[in-house]
mmCIF file of C-alpha atoms in Angstrom:
data_model
loop_
_atom_site.group_PDB
_atom_site.id
_atom_site.type_symbol
_atom_site.label_atom_id
_atom_site.label_comp_id
_atom_site.label_asym_id
_atom_site.label_seq_id
_atom_site.Cartn_x
_atom_site.Cartn_y
_atom_site.Cartn_z
ATOM 1 C CA UNK A 1 -17.566 -20.915 -21.340
ATOM 2 C CA UNK A 2 -18.150 -21.785 -17.888
ATOM 3 C CA UNK A 3 -20.834 -24.278 -17.562
ATOM 4 C CA UNK A 4 -21.613 -23.403 -13.542
ATOM 5 C CA UNK A 5 -20.530 -19.958 -12.129
ATOM 6 C CA UNK A 6 -16.764 -18.698 -11.879
ATOM 7 C CA UNK A 7 -16.096 -18.150 -8.175
ATOM 8 C CA UNK A 8 -12.796 -15.598 -8.242
ATOM 9 C CA UNK A 9 -11.641 -14.398 -5.185
ATOM 10 C CA UNK A 10 -9.078 -11.156 -4.499
ATOM 11 C CA UNK A 11 -6.029 -11.571 -2.550
ATOM 12 C CA UNK A 12 -2.788 -10.516 -0.959
ATOM 13 C CA UNK A 13 -0.220 -13.407 -1.183
ATOM 14 C CA UNK A 14 -0.574 -12.938 3.560
ATOM 15 C CA UNK A 15 -3.919 -14.573 2.589
ATOM 16 C CA UNK A 16 -3.062 -17.084 -0.115
ATOM 17 C CA UNK A 17 -3.325 -20.488 2.462
ATOM 18 C CA UNK A 18 -6.816 -19.367 3.120
ATOM 19 C CA UNK A 19 -7.733 -19.386 -0.274
ATOM 20 C CA UNK A 20 -7.057 -22.353 -1.323
ATOM 21 C CA UNK A 21 -8.913 -24.433 1.938
ATOM 22 C CA UNK A 22 -12.258 -22.113 0.231
ATOM 23 C CA UNK A 23 -10.192 -23.240 -3.269
ATOM 24 C CA UNK A 24 -10.750 -27.044 -1.951
ATOM 25 C CA UNK A 25 -14.130 -26.439 -0.546
ATOM 26 C CA UNK A 26 -15.647 -24.817 -3.157
ATOM 27 C CA UNK A 27 -14.613 -27.901 -5.623
ATOM 28 C CA UNK A 28 -14.665 -30.287 -3.594
ATOM 29 C CA UNK A 29 -18.608 -29.828 -3.175
ATOM 30 C CA UNK A 30 -18.773 -28.030 -6.937
ATOM 31 C CA UNK A 31 -16.899 -30.817 -8.719
ATOM 32 C CA UNK A 32 -15.673 -28.868 -12.552
ATOM 33 C CA UNK A 33 -16.593 -25.496 -11.217
ATOM 34 C CA UNK A 34 -13.177 -23.350 -11.771
ATOM 35 C CA UNK A 35 -11.871 -20.223 -8.810
ATOM 36 C CA UNK A 36 -10.123 -17.575 -9.693
ATOM 37 C CA UNK A 37 -7.314 -16.333 -7.208
ATOM 38 C CA UNK A 38 -5.846 -13.120 -7.994
ATOM 39 C CA UNK A 39 -3.079 -11.715 -6.178
ATOM 40 C CA UNK A 40 -3.359 -7.797 -6.162
ATOM 41 C CA UNK A 41 0.921 -7.971 -5.018
ATOM 42 C CA UNK A 42 2.075 -10.094 -8.469
ATOM 43 C CA UNK A 43 2.106 -7.859 -11.185
ATOM 44 C CA UNK A 44 2.947 -10.063 -14.037
ATOM 45 C CA UNK A 45 2.600 -13.846 -13.610
ATOM 46 C CA UNK A 46 6.149 -15.004 -12.900
ATOM 47 C CA UNK A 47 5.805 -13.197 -9.602
ATOM 48 C CA UNK A 48 3.339 -15.583 -8.431
ATOM 49 C CA UNK A 49 3.818 -17.188 -5.366
ATOM 50 C CA UNK A 50 4.594 -20.921 -5.630
ATOM 51 C CA UNK A 51 1.518 -23.436 -4.446
ATOM 52 C CA UNK A 52 -0.049 -26.076 -3.608
ATOM 53 C CA UNK A 53 -2.037 -27.299 -6.412
ATOM 54 C CA UNK A 54 -5.904 -27.656 -5.686
ATOM 55 C CA UNK A 55 -8.532 -28.637 -8.856
ATOM 56 C CA UNK A 56 -10.070 -25.493 -10.007
ATOM 57 C CA UNK A 57 -8.184 -23.412 -8.392
ATOM 58 C CA UNK A 58 -6.138 -20.690 -10.405
ATOM 59 C CA UNK A 59 -3.721 -18.138 -9.592
ATOM 60 C CA UNK A 60 -3.858 -14.882 -11.662
ATOM 61 C CA UNK A 61 -1.512 -11.465 -11.536
ATOM 62 C CA UNK A 62 -2.986 -8.582 -12.075
ATOM 63 C CA UNK A 63 -2.743 -8.513 -15.693
ATOM 64 C CA UNK A 64 -6.420 -10.136 -15.143
ATOM 65 C CA UNK A 65 -8.103 -6.825 -14.741
ATOM 66 C CA UNK A 66 -7.248 -5.594 -17.763
ATOM 67 C CA UNK A 67 -5.785 -2.228 -17.209
ATOM 68 C CA UNK A 68 -2.142 -0.696 -17.570
ATOM 69 C CA UNK A 69 0.822 -1.818 -14.712
ATOM 70 C CA UNK A 70 1.036 1.445 -14.856
ATOM 71 C CA UNK A 71 -2.204 2.123 -13.253
ATOM 72 C CA UNK A 72 -2.397 -0.904 -10.696
ATOM 73 C CA UNK A 73 1.031 0.654 -9.005
ATOM 74 C CA UNK A 74 -0.739 4.551 -9.020
ATOM 75 C CA UNK A 75 -3.811 1.929 -7.148
ATOM 76 C CA UNK A 76 -1.479 0.141 -4.951
ATOM 77 C CA UNK A 77 0.656 4.158 -4.150
ATOM 78 C CA UNK A 78 -3.009 6.218 -3.591
ATOM 79 C CA UNK A 79 -4.155 2.778 -1.177
ATOM 80 C CA UNK A 80 -3.196 0.534 1.699
ATOM 81 C CA UNK A 81 -3.967 -3.376 1.023
ATOM 82 C CA UNK A 82 -6.977 -3.623 2.217
ATOM 83 C CA UNK A 83 -8.694 -0.580 0.305
ATOM 84 C CA UNK A 84 -6.735 -1.507 -2.671
ATOM 85 C CA UNK A 85 -7.785 -5.537 -2.875
ATOM 86 C CA UNK A 86 -11.998 -4.246 -2.297
ATOM 87 C CA UNK A 87 -11.437 -1.957 -5.216
ATOM 88 C CA UNK A 88 -10.484 -3.634 -7.957
ATOM 89 C CA UNK A 89 -13.282 -6.405 -7.651
ATOM 90 C CA UNK A 90 -15.960 -4.919 -10.049
ATOM 91 C CA UNK A 91 -13.096 -4.861 -11.882
ATOM 92 C CA UNK A 92 -12.181 -8.946 -12.110
ATOM 93 C CA UNK A 93 -16.453 -9.432 -12.452
ATOM 94 C CA UNK A 94 -15.866 -7.509 -15.468
ATOM 95 C CA UNK A 95 -13.080 -9.459 -16.863
ATOM 96 C CA UNK A 96 -14.849 -13.520 -15.494
ATOM 97 C CA UNK A 97 -17.917 -12.070 -16.587
ATOM 98 C CA UNK A 98 -16.308 -12.216 -20.761
ATOM 99 C CA UNK A 99 -15.749 -15.837 -19.869
ATOM 100 C CA UNK A 100 -19.069 -17.368 -17.428
ATOM 101 C CA UNK A 101 -22.800 -16.103 -17.562
ATOM 102 C CA UNK A 102 -22.837 -15.301 -13.498
ATOM 103 C CA UNK A 103 -19.546 -14.900 -11.530
ATOM 104 C CA UNK A 104 -19.995 -14.564 -8.210
ATOM 105 C CA UNK A 105 -17.538 -13.017 -5.803
ATOM 106 C CA UNK A 106 -16.182 -14.849 -2.413
ATOM 107 C CA UNK A 107 -14.396 -13.129 0.053
ATOM 108 C CA UNK A 108 -10.336 -15.775 0.551
ATOM 109 C CA UNK A 109 -11.751 -15.754 4.299
ATOM 110 C CA UNK A 110 -14.921 -17.483 3.159
ATOM 111 C CA UNK A 111 -15.721 -21.178 3.379
ATOM 112 C CA UNK A 112 -18.237 -23.473 1.290
ATOM 113 C CA UNK A 113 -19.722 -26.369 3.953
ATOM 114 C CA UNK A 114 -22.427 -27.849 0.674
ATOM 115 C CA UNK A 115 -23.446 -26.669 -2.568
ATOM 116 C CA UNK A 116 -25.009 -23.757 -3.365
ATOM 117 C CA UNK A 117 -27.620 -24.889 -5.331
ATOM 118 C CA UNK A 118 -29.736 -21.030 -4.434
ATOM 119 C CA UNK A 119 -27.342 -19.947 -5.733
ATOM 120 C CA UNK A 120 -27.566 -19.937 -9.666
ATOM 121 C CA UNK A 121 -31.031 -20.112 -9.595
ATOM 122 C CA UNK A 122 -31.481 -16.260 -7.202
ATOM 123 C CA UNK A 123 -29.041 -14.566 -9.432
ATOM 124 C CA UNK A 124 -31.313 -15.651 -12.379
ATOM 125 C CA UNK A 125 -34.048 -14.146 -11.395
ATOM 126 C CA UNK A 126 -33.211 -11.465 -9.615
ATOM 127 C CA UNK A 127 -33.749 -8.445 -11.555
ATOM 128 C CA UNK A 128 -30.497 -6.123 -11.794
ATOM 129 C CA UNK A 129 -27.839 -9.670 -12.305
ATOM 130 C CA UNK A 130 -26.655 -8.361 -8.511
ATOM 131 C CA UNK A 131 -27.661 -10.856 -5.545
ATOM 132 C CA UNK A 132 -25.863 -9.310 -1.964
ATOM 133 C CA UNK A 133 -26.373 -10.824 1.022
ATOM 134 C CA UNK A 134 -27.296 -8.123 4.334
ATOM 135 C CA UNK A 135 -25.175 -8.321 7.687
ATOM 136 C CA UNK A 136 -28.747 -8.885 9.443
ATOM 137 C CA UNK A 137 -31.993 -9.924 8.647
ATOM 138 C CA UNK A 138 -33.559 -9.162 12.188
ATOM 139 C CA UNK A 139 -33.730 -5.949 14.242
ATOM 140 C CA UNK A 140 -30.124 -7.033 16.724
ATOM 141 C CA UNK A 141 -30.781 -8.083 20.646
ATOM 142 C CA UNK A 142 -29.405 -5.836 22.992
ATOM 143 C CA UNK A 143 -25.327 -6.940 23.551
ATOM 144 C CA UNK A 144 -24.563 -8.722 20.219
ATOM 145 C CA UNK A 145 -21.341 -8.844 19.097
ATOM 146 C CA UNK A 146 -22.496 -6.130 15.833
ATOM 147 C CA UNK A 147 -24.919 -3.468 16.782
ATOM 148 C CA UNK A 148 -27.188 -2.124 13.707
ATOM 149 C CA UNK A 149 -25.885 1.231 13.933
ATOM 150 C CA UNK A 150 -22.674 -0.473 13.633
ATOM 151 C CA UNK A 151 -23.903 -1.215 9.858
ATOM 152 C CA UNK A 152 -24.427 2.785 9.391
ATOM 153 C CA UNK A 153 -20.370 3.325 9.610
ATOM 154 C CA UNK A 154 -19.764 -0.124 7.074
ATOM 155 C CA UNK A 155 -22.981 -0.907 4.959
ATOM 156 C CA UNK A 156 -25.682 -2.324 5.141
ATOM 157 C CA UNK A 157 -24.106 -5.597 2.642
ATOM 158 C CA UNK A 158 -21.295 -7.684 3.402
ATOM 159 C CA UNK A 159 -19.781 -7.640 0.508
ATOM 160 C CA UNK A 160 -17.377 -10.624 1.224
ATOM 161 C CA UNK A 161 -20.746 -12.513 -0.826
ATOM 162 C CA UNK A 162 -22.401 -11.296 -4.493
ATOM 163 C CA UNK A 163 -23.099 -12.323 -7.000
ATOM 164 C CA UNK A 164 -23.332 -10.778 -10.873
ATOM 165 C CA UNK A 165 -24.613 -12.176 -14.073
ATOM 166 C CA UNK A 166 -23.747 -9.764 -17.842
ATOM 167 C CA UNK A 167 -26.494 -7.940 -17.098
ATOM 168 C CA UNK A 168 -24.579 -6.148 -13.906
ATOM 169 C CA UNK A 169 -22.138 -4.352 -16.545
ATOM 170 C CA UNK A 170 -24.074 -1.206 -16.068
ATOM 171 C CA UNK A 171 -23.072 -1.258 -12.527
ATOM 172 C CA UNK A 172 -20.145 -2.475 -12.331
ATOM 173 C CA UNK A 173 -18.720 0.408 -14.645
ATOM 174 C CA UNK A 174 -21.035 2.942 -11.744
ATOM 175 C CA UNK A 175 -18.553 1.156 -8.915
ATOM 176 C CA UNK A 176 -15.969 1.360 -9.971
ATOM 177 C CA UNK A 177 -16.177 4.984 -11.223
ATOM 178 C CA UNK A 178 -16.036 5.610 -7.532
ATOM 179 C CA UNK A 179 -13.950 2.651 -6.074
ATOM 180 C CA UNK A 180 -10.540 4.154 -8.368
ATOM 181 C CA UNK A 181 -9.966 6.835 -6.314
ATOM 182 C CA UNK A 182 -13.043 7.022 -3.140
ATOM 183 C CA UNK A 183 -12.328 3.464 -2.076
ATOM 184 C CA UNK A 184 -11.251 4.138 1.348
ATOM 185 C CA UNK A 185 -11.864 3.023 5.040
ATOM 186 C CA UNK A 186 -13.004 6.425 6.178
ATOM 187 C CA UNK A 187 -15.553 7.027 9.381
ATOM 188 C CA UNK A 188 -15.719 10.142 9.454
ATOM 189 C CA UNK A 189 -16.321 10.772 5.061
ATOM 190 C CA UNK A 190 -19.184 7.660 5.432
ATOM 191 C CA UNK A 191 -16.576 5.633 2.987
ATOM 192 C CA UNK A 192 -15.948 1.402 4.353
ATOM 193 C CA UNK A 193 -14.325 1.141 1.054
ATOM 194 C CA UNK A 194 -16.275 -0.827 -0.900
ATOM 195 C CA UNK A 195 -19.732 -1.198 1.173
ATOM 196 C CA UNK A 196 -21.037 1.482 1.150
ATOM 197 C CA UNK A 197 -20.954 2.274 -2.224
ATOM 198 C CA UNK A 198 -23.175 -0.753 -2.559
ATOM 199 C CA UNK A 199 -25.846 0.240 -0.591
ATOM 200 C CA UNK A 200 -26.570 3.134 -3.141
ATOM 201 C CA UNK A 201 -25.268 1.171 -6.062
ATOM 202 C CA UNK A 202 -28.373 -1.799 -4.860
ATOM 203 C CA UNK A 203 -30.864 0.835 -5.299
ATOM 204 C CA UNK A 204 -29.403 3.052 -8.159
ATOM 205 C CA UNK A 205 -29.388 -0.549 -10.577
ATOM 206 C CA UNK A 206 -31.872 -3.278 -8.617
ATOM 207 C CA UNK A 207 -29.930 -5.920 -6.868
ATOM 208 C CA UNK A 208 -31.260 -8.342 -5.084
ATOM 209 C CA UNK A 209 -31.209 -9.100 -1.624
ATOM 210 C CA UNK A 210 -30.182 -13.086 -1.282
ATOM 211 C CA UNK A 211 -32.595 -13.992 2.022
ATOM 212 C CA UNK A 212 -31.670 -17.859 1.882
ATOM 213 C CA UNK A 213 -30.063 -17.824 6.260
ATOM 214 C CA UNK A 214 -27.538 -20.136 4.954
ATOM 215 C CA UNK A 215 -25.165 -18.018 3.197
ATOM 216 C CA UNK A 216 -22.016 -15.550 4.546
ATOM 217 C CA UNK A 217 -23.101 -17.100 8.262
ATOM 218 C CA UNK A 218 -20.220 -15.502 10.650
ATOM 219 C CA UNK A 219 -20.320 -13.826 14.035
ATOM 220 C CA UNK A 220 -21.979 -10.401 13.608
ATOM 221 C CA UNK A 221 -24.971 -13.239 12.817
ATOM 222 C CA UNK A 222 -24.974 -15.668 14.585
ATOM 223 C CA UNK A 223 -27.618 -14.410 17.076
ATOM 224 C CA UNK A 224 -30.333 -14.851 13.860
ATOM 225 C CA UNK A 225 -28.217 -18.152 11.763
ATOM 226 C CA UNK A 226 -27.251 -20.592 15.363
ATOM 227 C CA UNK A 227 -25.423 -23.136 13.478
ATOM 228 C CA UNK A 228 -26.268 -27.888 14.462
ATOM 229 C CA UNK A 229 -25.874 -30.466 12.451
ATOM 230 C CA UNK A 230 -27.549 -33.941 11.376
ATOM 231 C CA UNK A 231 -26.954 -36.518 9.536
ATOM 232 C CA UNK A 232 -26.630 -34.102 6.121
ATOM 233 C CA UNK A 233 -24.779 -31.346 7.621
ATOM 234 C CA UNK A 234 -25.011 -28.104 8.962
ATOM 235 C CA UNK A 235 -28.073 -26.850 9.001
ATOM 236 C CA UNK A 236 -29.531 -23.236 10.690
ATOM 237 C CA UNK A 237 -31.176 -24.227 13.583
ATOM 238 C CA UNK A 238 -33.798 -20.882 13.660
ATOM 239 C CA UNK A 239 -35.266 -22.172 9.989
ATOM 240 C CA UNK A 240 -33.801 -25.287 8.919
ATOM 241 C CA UNK A 241 -32.577 -23.666 5.969
ATOM 242 C CA UNK A 242 -29.042 -25.206 5.180
ATOM 243 C CA UNK A 243 -25.265 -23.744 5.174
ATOM 244 C CA UNK A 244 -23.562 -22.857 3.036
ATOM 245 C CA UNK A 245 -21.126 -20.082 3.571
ATOM 246 C CA UNK A 246 -19.374 -19.911 6.746
ATOM 247 C CA UNK A 247 -17.364 -16.550 6.365
ATOM 248 C CA UNK A 248 -14.439 -16.877 8.995
ATOM 249 C CA UNK A 249 -13.935 -12.736 9.325
ATOM 250 C CA UNK A 250 -10.529 -12.307 11.723
ATOM 251 C CA UNK A 251 -10.177 -15.638 12.031
ATOM 252 C CA UNK A 252 -7.263 -17.496 13.369
ATOM 253 C CA UNK A 253 -6.410 -20.743 12.721
ATOM 254 C CA UNK A 254 -3.423 -20.998 15.209
ATOM 255 C CA UNK A 255 -6.291 -19.966 17.978
ATOM 256 C CA UNK A 256 -9.124 -22.399 16.818
ATOM 257 C CA UNK A 257 -10.855 -21.727 20.214
ATOM 258 C CA UNK A 258 -11.672 -18.402 19.570
ATOM 259 C CA UNK A 259 -14.164 -16.975 16.843
ATOM 260 C CA UNK A 260 -13.250 -13.738 15.198
ATOM 261 C CA UNK A 261 -9.314 -11.841 16.511
ATOM 262 C CA UNK A 262 -11.556 -8.955 16.277
ATOM 263 C CA UNK A 263 -14.037 -8.621 19.314
ATOM 264 C CA UNK A 264 -12.778 -7.155 22.861
ATOM 265 C CA UNK A 265 -12.865 -9.419 24.705
ATOM 266 C CA UNK A 266 -12.572 -13.726 24.367
ATOM 267 C CA UNK A 267 -15.025 -15.434 21.923
ATOM 268 C CA UNK A 268 -14.182 -18.750 23.471
ATOM 269 C CA UNK A 269 -17.549 -19.611 24.690
ATOM 270 C CA UNK A 270 -19.819 -18.707 21.620
ATOM 271 C CA UNK A 271 -17.667 -22.295 20.153
ATOM 272 C CA UNK A 272 -18.411 -23.936 23.941
ATOM 273 C CA UNK A 273 -21.971 -23.351 23.528
ATOM 274 C CA UNK A 274 -22.265 -24.649 20.052
ATOM 275 C CA UNK A 275 -20.390 -27.869 19.624
ATOM 276 C CA UNK A 276 -21.325 -28.011 15.633
ATOM 277 C CA UNK A 277 -19.383 -24.543 15.076
ATOM 278 C CA UNK A 278 -16.639 -25.109 17.472
ATOM 279 C CA UNK A 279 -15.770 -28.289 14.546
ATOM 280 C CA UNK A 280 -16.855 -26.751 11.821
ATOM 281 C CA UNK A 281 -13.464 -24.059 12.687
ATOM 282 C CA UNK A 282 -11.404 -26.821 14.192
ATOM 283 C CA UNK A 283 -11.565 -28.317 10.167
ATOM 284 C CA UNK A 284 -10.859 -25.374 9.019
ATOM 285 C CA UNK A 285 -8.572 -24.647 10.742
ATOM 286 C CA UNK A 286 -6.235 -27.905 10.621
ATOM 287 C CA UNK A 287 -6.945 -27.194 6.568
ATOM 288 C CA UNK A 288 -5.666 -23.813 6.925
ATOM 289 C CA UNK A 289 -2.959 -24.999 8.885
ATOM 290 C CA UNK A 290 -1.794 -27.800 6.661
ATOM 291 C CA UNK A 291 -1.601 -25.585 3.713
ATOM 292 C CA UNK A 292 0.537 -22.176 5.344
ATOM 293 C CA UNK A 293 2.889 -25.836 6.049
ATOM 294 C CA UNK A 294 2.740 -26.442 2.451
ATOM 295 C CA UNK A 295 2.709 -23.139 1.249
ATOM 296 C CA UNK A 296 5.921 -22.054 3.679
ATOM 297 C CA UNK A 297 7.036 -18.270 4.156
ATOM 298 C CA UNK A 298 6.175 -16.241 2.053
ATOM 299 C CA UNK A 299 7.483 -12.260 0.853
ATOM 300 C CA UNK A 300 5.531 -9.656 2.591
ATOM 301 C CA UNK A 301 2.946 -7.280 0.499
ATOM 302 C CA UNK A 302 5.383 -5.314 -1.387
ATOM 303 C CA UNK A 303 3.002 -1.710 -1.557
ATOM 304 C CA UNK A 304 3.737 -0.536 2.107
ATOM 305 C CA UNK A 305 7.674 0.396 1.256
ATOM 306 C CA UNK A 306 8.771 2.524 -1.462
ATOM 307 C CA UNK A 307 12.418 1.347 -3.326
ATOM 308 C CA UNK A 308 14.341 2.648 -0.678
ATOM 309 C CA UNK A 309 12.493 0.410 2.108
ATOM 310 C CA UNK A 310 10.778 3.324 3.498
ATOM 311 C CA UNK A 311 7.380 2.588 4.599
ATOM 312 C CA UNK A 312 4.828 5.015 2.428
ATOM 313 C CA UNK A 313 2.343 7.191 5.672
ATOM 314 C CA UNK A 314 -1.578 6.872 4.754
ATOM 315 C CA UNK A 315 -1.260 11.066 3.860
ATOM 316 C CA UNK A 316 1.350 10.194 1.271
ATOM 317 C CA UNK A 317 -1.005 8.006 0.401
ATOM 318 C CA UNK A 318 -3.964 9.908 -0.153
ATOM 319 C CA UNK A 319 -1.833 12.779 -2.256
ATOM 320 C CA UNK A 320 -0.687 10.622 -4.650
ATOM 321 C CA UNK A 321 -4.186 9.657 -4.838
ATOM 322 C CA UNK A 322 -5.371 13.580 -4.790
ATOM 323 C CA UNK A 323 -3.368 14.648 -7.916
ATOM 324 C CA UNK A 324 -3.270 11.585 -10.093
ATOM 325 C CA UNK A 325 -7.549 12.722 -9.633
ATOM 326 C CA UNK A 326 -6.785 16.333 -10.498
ATOM 327 C CA UNK A 327 -4.878 14.468 -14.359
ATOM 328 C CA UNK A 328 -1.205 15.193 -13.046
ATOM 329 C CA UNK A 329 0.962 11.998 -12.895
ATOM 330 C CA UNK A 330 3.669 11.886 -9.582
ATOM 331 C CA UNK A 331 6.814 9.258 -10.181
ATOM 332 C CA UNK A 332 5.530 6.005 -8.632
ATOM 333 C CA UNK A 333 7.265 4.564 -5.708
ATOM 334 C CA UNK A 334 7.356 0.868 -6.803
ATOM 335 C CA UNK A 335 10.017 1.866 -9.353
ATOM 336 C CA UNK A 336 13.469 1.592 -9.058
ATOM 337 C CA UNK A 337 14.071 4.429 -12.435
ATOM 338 C CA UNK A 338 12.114 6.575 -10.570
ATOM 339 C CA UNK A 339 13.123 6.150 -7.057
ATOM 340 C CA UNK A 340 15.372 9.788 -7.440
ATOM 341 C CA UNK A 341 12.121 11.976 -9.610
ATOM 342 C CA UNK A 342 10.028 10.282 -6.867
ATOM 343 C CA UNK A 343 12.084 10.882 -3.611
ATOM 344 C CA UNK A 344 11.412 14.782 -5.189
ATOM 345 C CA UNK A 345 8.336 15.087 -4.836
ATOM 346 C CA UNK A 346 7.582 13.451 -1.479
ATOM 347 C CA UNK A 347 9.598 16.368 -0.495
ATOM 348 C CA UNK A 348 7.515 18.675 -2.273
ATOM 349 C CA UNK A 349 4.090 17.090 -1.629
ATOM 350 C CA UNK A 350 5.188 18.179 2.628
ATOM 351 C CA UNK A 351 2.535 21.088 2.030
ATOM 352 C CA UNK A 352 -0.711 19.319 0.939
ATOM 353 C CA UNK A 353 -0.063 16.388 3.177
ATOM 354 C CA UNK A 354 0.128 18.976 6.439
ATOM 355 C CA UNK A 355 -2.862 20.474 4.645
ATOM 356 C CA UNK A 356 -4.329 17.303 4.783
ATOM 357 C CA UNK A 357 -4.325 17.248 7.881
ATOM 358 C CA UNK A 358 -5.131 19.961 9.336
ATOM 359 C CA UNK A 359 -8.255 19.251 7.482
ATOM 360 C CA UNK A 360 -8.678 15.474 8.940
ATOM 361 C CA UNK A 361 -8.156 17.583 12.302
ATOM 362 C CA UNK A 362 -10.701 20.417 11.618
ATOM 363 C CA UNK A 363 -13.087 17.863 10.417
ATOM 364 C CA UNK A 364 -13.201 15.841 13.949
ATOM 365 C CA UNK A 365 -13.448 18.945 15.437
ATOM 366 C CA UNK A 366 -15.802 19.677 13.072
ATOM 367 C CA UNK A 367 -18.142 16.280 13.540
ATOM 368 C CA UNK A 368 -17.309 16.007 17.868
ATOM 369 C CA UNK A 369 -17.324 19.345 18.553
ATOM 370 C CA UNK A 370 -19.964 20.617 16.297
ATOM 371 C CA UNK A 371 -21.517 23.138 18.883
ATOM 372 C CA UNK A 372 -17.957 25.238 18.992
ATOM 373 C CA UNK A 373 -17.423 24.840 15.236
ATOM 374 C CA UNK A 374 -21.496 26.379 15.046
ATOM 375 C CA UNK A 375 -20.080 29.312 17.188
ATOM 376 C CA UNK A 376 -16.114 29.687 15.955
ATOM 377 C CA UNK A 377 -18.525 29.954 12.056
ATOM 378 C CA UNK A 378 -21.030 32.276 13.904
ATOM 379 C CA UNK A 379 -18.630 34.785 15.171
ATOM 380 C CA UNK A 380 -16.062 34.596 12.311
ATOM 381 C CA UNK A 381 -18.047 33.729 9.731
ATOM 382 C CA UNK A 382 -15.339 34.680 6.028
ATOM 383 C CA UNK A 383 -12.679 32.901 8.386
ATOM 384 C CA UNK A 384 -15.217 29.883 8.406
ATOM 385 C CA UNK A 385 -15.601 30.530 4.724
ATOM 386 C CA UNK A 386 -12.400 30.645 3.727
ATOM 387 C CA UNK A 387 -11.390 27.478 6.146
ATOM 388 C CA UNK A 388 -14.203 25.862 4.011
ATOM 389 C CA UNK A 389 -13.900 26.681 1.137
ATOM 390 C CA UNK A 390 -9.659 24.873 1.432
ATOM 391 C CA UNK A 391 -10.925 21.981 2.911
ATOM 392 C CA UNK A 392 -13.939 20.963 1.824
ATOM 393 C CA UNK A 393 -13.429 19.176 -1.710
ATOM 394 C CA UNK A 394 -16.259 19.803 -4.534
ATOM 395 C CA UNK A 395 -18.293 16.505 -3.825
ATOM 396 C CA UNK A 396 -18.720 18.203 0.773
ATOM 397 C CA UNK A 397 -16.483 15.164 1.793
ATOM 398 C CA UNK A 398 -13.246 16.575 3.856
ATOM 399 C CA UNK A 399 -10.485 15.299 3.092
#
C-alpha cells in the first residue's frame, strides 16, 4: 500500500524520454511517490529497455495489465499504437488500485510543475471516485488554437489526466468493456479513442470535474490560463491558481521555440509573448533531450509490422478486431510459429477488407452528401435497405 496517490503512464518506447522527464518531475515535487511506466511494446519484463535510473520510476511490461499475452497481442494486432496505448488505461488503473487507494494517470508528455496538493482531497470528496479535467472551462474566443466544435470530435475531457479511487471499479470495468474493441480514432463513427467514451461514462458513473485551472494546462487552453511567474513559481495569471501540471501536447524538444507541432502555422509567437512559458518549455526540452541522449537509439514499435516485416494495414487490423469480437481466434501477426497461418488468413480476409473499404466510402457519402443519399434511398428503397443492413452494424456504427 502506498501512502499517497500512485501515479502511472502508458507509452511505447519512442516516448520513454518524456516519461522519464515526467517521472523526475513527479519525484521532485512529491518525494517518496511512485510513477509506474507501462511499456506497451514490452510483452515481458525481459523486453524492457535499459533506461537511466530515475527515483520513484518503475518500468513495467504488459504483464502488469493482468490479461493473457494472447489478449495483449490481439489488441496490438487490432489497434494502431495510439489506440492500443489508450485502450489499456482502465486495465492498468484497475490493477494499480490493488496496491493504492488512489491512482492518477498522467500522459507521458505531461510535466509536474509544483506539488499537486489539491488532488487527493478533490478525488476523495468526489461522488464516484473519478476526477477528470475538461479541455476548457470558459467559452472559447474566435480564432483560438482549438474551437468548441473541436470538442464534439475529441470529447469534453482531456484524458491526459484522470484520477480514480477504489469506488471507480464499476466505471473501469464499463470503460474497458468498450475500449477492448471500440477504442478507435474514427471520427465518422463519432469515436476518438478513449476520450469520447468518458463523455458518456462521466455521467453514468458520477465523475467529478476538476475545475482548478492549474491542471492539464496546454496549448489548447492557454487563452483562459495564461502562464506567469512570481517568487513562488509558475502561476495561472487569469485567476491566481498555481500551475501544477502542464501538458506538452505534440511538443518537439529539438524545436523548443515551437509550442506544438500540430498547428497549421507557427506557434513561436505564443512563446515570444510569454517569457514564463518560454522558460518552462526550455526547461522541459533540456530534460527530455538529456534523457534521449542517455537512452540512445531505441528499437521501433514492433507491432507496426508482422513477422515478415510487412506493414499491417489499418483495414487488416479492423478485420482482425472484428473476427475477435465475433468469437473467432485469427492467427497472430506477431508470433513466428503462426506466420504461415497468418499469411493464409491475410489472403482469405481480402474480401472482408474490401467490404470495409466500401462501407467507409458509403459512410463518407452518407455524411458528406446527405441529400443525394436520401434521394437514392427514396428512389431505390430495396437497394438502400439491403446496403444498410450489410454495412451498418447492430450498434448503428458504420464499418
